[in-house]
Coordinates of C-alpha atoms in Angstrom, one line a residue:
Chain A
A351 CA 0.1 0.0 0.0
Q352 CA 1.2 3.4 -0.8
S353 CA 2.1 5.9 2.2
V354 CA 3.5 9.4 2.4
T355 CA 5.5 10.7 5.6
Q356 CA 6.0 14.3 6.3
P357 CA 8.2 14.3 9.2
D358 CA 7.9 18.1 10.2
I359 CA 4.5 18.9 11.7
H360 CA 5.5 22.5 12.2
I361 CA 8.0 24.8 10.6
T362 CA 8.8 28.4 11.4
V363 CA 10.7 30.5 8.9
S364 CA 11.5 34.3 8.6
E365 CA 10.0 36.1 5.7
G366 CA 12.6 36.2 2.9
A367 CA 14.3 32.9 4.1
S368 CA 14.4 29.9 2.0
L369 CA 12.1 27.0 2.7
E370 CA 12.3 23.2 2.2
L371 CA 9.4 21.0 3.3
R372 CA 10.2 17.2 3.3
C373 CA 8.1 14.4 1.9
N374 CA 9.0 10.7 1.7
Y375 CA 6.8 8.3 -0.1
S376 CA 6.3 4.5 -0.2
Y377 CA 5.0 3.0 -3.5
G378 CA 5.8 0.0 -5.5
A379 CA 6.1 1.7 -8.9
T380 CA 6.6 5.0 -10.2
P381 CA 4.3 7.4 -8.4
Y382 CA 2.3 10.3 -9.2
L383 CA 3.4 12.9 -6.6
F384 CA 1.6 16.2 -5.6
W385 CA 2.0 19.1 -3.2
Y386 CA -1.1 20.8 -1.9
V387 CA -1.5 23.9 0.2
Q388 CA -4.5 24.6 2.5
S389 CA -5.3 28.0 4.0
P390 CA -7.4 28.0 7.1
G391 CA -11.0 27.2 6.3
Q392 CA -10.3 26.4 2.7
G393 CA -9.9 23.5 0.4
L394 CA -6.7 22.2 -1.1
Q395 CA -4.9 24.0 -3.8
L396 CA -2.6 22.1 -6.2
L397 CA 1.0 23.7 -6.0
L398 CA 2.8 21.2 -8.4
K399 CA 2.9 17.7 -9.5
Y400 CA 5.2 15.1 -10.8
F401 CA 4.3 12.3 -13.3
S402 CA 7.4 11.7 -15.2
G403 CA 10.2 13.3 -16.9
D404 CA 12.2 16.2 -15.5
T405 CA 12.6 15.4 -11.8
L406 CA 12.6 19.0 -11.0
V407 CA 9.2 20.5 -11.2
Q408 CA 8.1 24.0 -11.0
G409 CA 4.9 25.1 -9.5
I410 CA 2.8 28.1 -8.7
K411 CA 3.7 30.9 -6.3
G412 CA 7.4 30.3 -6.8
F413 CA 7.5 26.6 -5.4
E414 CA 9.5 23.8 -6.8
A415 CA 10.0 20.2 -5.8
E416 CA 12.5 17.7 -6.8
F417 CA 11.8 13.8 -7.1
K418 CA 14.5 11.7 -5.9
R419 CA 13.7 8.0 -6.8
S420 CA 16.8 6.8 -4.7
Q421 CA 15.5 8.5 -1.7
S422 CA 11.8 8.1 -2.3
S423 CA 11.6 11.9 -1.7
F424 CA 9.6 14.7 -3.0
N425 CA 10.7 17.8 -1.2
L426 CA 9.2 21.1 -1.7
R427 CA 11.3 24.2 -1.9
K428 CA 11.0 28.0 -2.1
P429 CA 14.0 30.2 -2.3
S430 CA 12.3 33.2 -0.5
V431 CA 9.2 32.9 1.6
H432 CA 6.4 35.5 1.8
W433 CA 4.3 36.0 4.7
S434 CA 1.3 34.9 2.6
D435 CA 2.8 31.5 2.3
A436 CA 1.9 30.7 5.9
A437 CA -0.4 27.7 5.6
E438 CA -0.5 24.0 5.8
Y439 CA 1.2 21.9 3.2
F440 CA 0.3 18.3 2.0
C441 CA 2.4 15.9 0.1
A442 CA 0.3 13.1 -1.8
V443 CA 0.9 10.1 -3.8
G444 CA -1.4 8.8 -6.5
A445 CA -1.4 5.4 -8.0
Q446 CA -0.9 5.0 -11.6
G447 CA -3.5 3.3 -13.9
G448 CA -7.0 2.6 -12.8
G449 CA -6.4 3.8 -9.2
G450 CA -5.1 7.2 -10.3
N451 CA -7.9 9.3 -8.7
K452 CA -7.2 8.0 -5.2
L453 CA -4.6 10.0 -3.4
T454 CA -2.8 9.1 -0.1
F455 CA -2.0 12.2 1.9
G456 CA 0.7 12.9 4.4
T457 CA -0.2 14.4 7.8
G458 CA 0.8 17.9 6.7
T459 CA 3.3 20.5 7.7
Q460 CA 2.0 23.8 9.2
L461 CA 4.1 26.6 8.1
K462 CA 4.5 29.7 10.0
V463 CA 6.2 32.8 8.7
E464 CA 7.7 35.3 11.0
L465 CA 7.9 38.9 9.8
Chain B
K619 CA -15.0 28.1 -15.1
A620 CA -16.6 27.7 -11.9
G621 CA -14.6 25.5 -9.4
V622 CA -15.9 22.7 -7.3
T623 CA -18.9 23.7 -5.2
Q624 CA -19.9 22.2 -1.9
T625 CA -22.9 22.7 0.1
P626 CA -23.6 23.4 2.9
R627 CA -20.3 24.9 4.0
Y628 CA -21.1 24.5 7.7
L629 CA -23.7 22.4 9.4
I630 CA -24.3 21.1 13.0
K631 CA -25.9 17.9 13.9
T632 CA -26.5 15.7 16.8
R633 CA -25.6 12.2 17.5
G634 CA -27.8 9.7 15.7
Q635 CA -29.0 12.0 13.1
Q636 CA -28.0 11.7 9.4
V637 CA -26.6 14.2 7.0
T638 CA -26.2 14.7 3.3
L639 CA -23.6 16.8 1.7
S640 CA -23.6 18.0 -2.0
C641 CA -20.8 18.6 -4.4
S642 CA -21.0 20.0 -8.0
P643 CA -17.8 19.3 -9.8
I644 CA -16.1 21.5 -12.3
S645 CA -17.9 21.7 -15.6
G646 CA -16.9 18.7 -17.8
H647 CA -15.5 16.8 -15.0
R648 CA -17.2 13.3 -14.5
S649 CA -15.1 11.9 -11.7
V650 CA -15.8 13.1 -8.2
S651 CA -14.1 11.9 -5.0
W652 CA -14.7 12.6 -1.3
Y653 CA -12.2 12.8 1.5
Q654 CA -12.5 13.3 5.1
Q655 CA -10.2 15.7 7.0
T656 CA -9.8 15.4 10.9
P657 CA -7.0 16.8 13.0
G658 CA -6.3 13.3 14.3
Q659 CA -6.5 11.1 11.1
G660 CA -5.6 13.8 8.4
L661 CA -7.0 13.6 4.9
Q662 CA -8.7 10.0 4.3
F663 CA -10.2 8.9 1.1
L664 CA -13.9 8.1 1.3
F665 CA -14.7 7.1 -2.3
E666 CA -14.7 8.0 -6.0
Y667 CA -17.5 8.2 -8.6
F668 CA -17.3 8.2 -12.2
S669 CA -20.3 8.1 -14.6
E670 CA -22.7 7.3 -11.6
T671 CA -20.6 4.4 -10.7
Q672 CA -18.5 3.9 -7.7
R673 CA -15.0 3.0 -8.5
N674 CA -13.0 3.2 -5.4
K675 CA -14.0 3.0 -1.7
G676 CA -11.9 3.8 1.2
N677 CA -12.0 2.1 4.5
F678 CA -15.0 3.6 6.1
P679 CA -18.0 1.9 7.8
G680 CA -21.2 1.4 5.7
R681 CA -22.8 4.5 7.4
F682 CA -20.9 6.5 4.9
S683 CA -22.5 6.4 1.4
G684 CA -22.6 8.3 -1.8
R685 CA -24.0 8.6 -5.2
Q686 CA -23.5 10.5 -8.3
F687 CA -26.1 12.0 -10.6
S688 CA -26.2 11.9 -14.4
N689 CA -25.1 15.6 -14.3
S690 CA -22.0 14.4 -12.4
R691 CA -23.2 16.1 -9.3
S692 CA -22.4 14.0 -6.3
E693 CA -23.9 13.6 -2.7
M694 CA -22.5 11.9 0.3
N695 CA -24.6 10.6 3.2
V696 CA -23.6 9.8 6.7
S697 CA -26.3 7.9 8.7
T698 CA -26.3 7.6 12.5
L699 CA -23.8 10.1 13.1
E700 CA -21.3 9.8 15.8
L701 CA -19.2 12.3 17.5
G702 CA -16.2 11.3 15.6
D703 CA -17.7 12.1 12.4
S704 CA -17.0 15.8 13.1
A705 CA -14.6 16.7 10.2
L706 CA -14.2 18.8 7.1
Y707 CA -15.6 16.8 4.2
L708 CA -14.0 17.6 0.9
C709 CA -15.0 16.9 -2.5
A710 CA -12.7 16.9 -5.6
S711 CA -13.1 16.5 -9.3
R712 CA -10.9 15.7 -12.2
E713 CA -11.2 15.8 -15.9
Q714 CA -12.3 12.7 -17.9
G715 CA -9.5 10.7 -19.1
A716 CA -7.0 12.6 -16.9
N717 CA -5.9 9.3 -15.1
T718 CA -3.1 11.1 -13.5
G719 CA -4.7 11.8 -10.0
E720 CA -4.6 15.6 -10.2
L721 CA -7.7 16.7 -8.3
F722 CA -9.5 19.9 -7.9
F723 CA -10.8 20.5 -4.5
G724 CA -13.8 22.4 -3.2
E725 CA -13.7 24.4 0.0
G726 CA -15.5 21.6 2.0
S727 CA -18.2 21.1 4.2
R728 CA -17.5 21.3 7.9
L729 CA -19.6 19.1 10.0
T730 CA -20.0 19.3 13.7
V731 CA -21.7 16.5 15.5
L732 CA -22.8 17.3 19.1

């Protein structure tokens, strides 16, 4: 069964500092990987996705993530954090093929940005 | 295009009651999935519907059910509510043929069970 681990429950960074959120997955084949962001009281917004090809993917709001098969990781990065980035971030893995619409989510990382 | 629309946004029920939540997917999307989000369990997959047929089901008791209509709108129902059913219920849709798992989420229906 697929699983996702986000080891950091809370992260605090200063505005303008760089950010890296960790994500490790477990899946038997090549996974589909996603990062979603959730602001308080809101649904989930897709930041970026990896299906195949270039292992460094660019997303919205200046985020990027790198797929590393050898480490089973898909860490999210941003070179300079803005106060509006404060939110909860979820990494998710989806199965290829017929089960492609079922995502397994990590427990989330709550990001706090200090001004 | 309008996004995924969920109604109601907030509701309060008491134990033993039942509840029905509604979801209208993005126009043209025929697949609808439901997720439950709680502080303790995180985001958990409930079920997925495509063309009025349930395709996937998560590990939830039979009190949780759903359906999809011919216009792709979906409803989920929870019967005999328990305190632990208090959660944010998220609906998500995706494009037909986009078997890549990318989902578009609504803002959710927040259910409180007293």
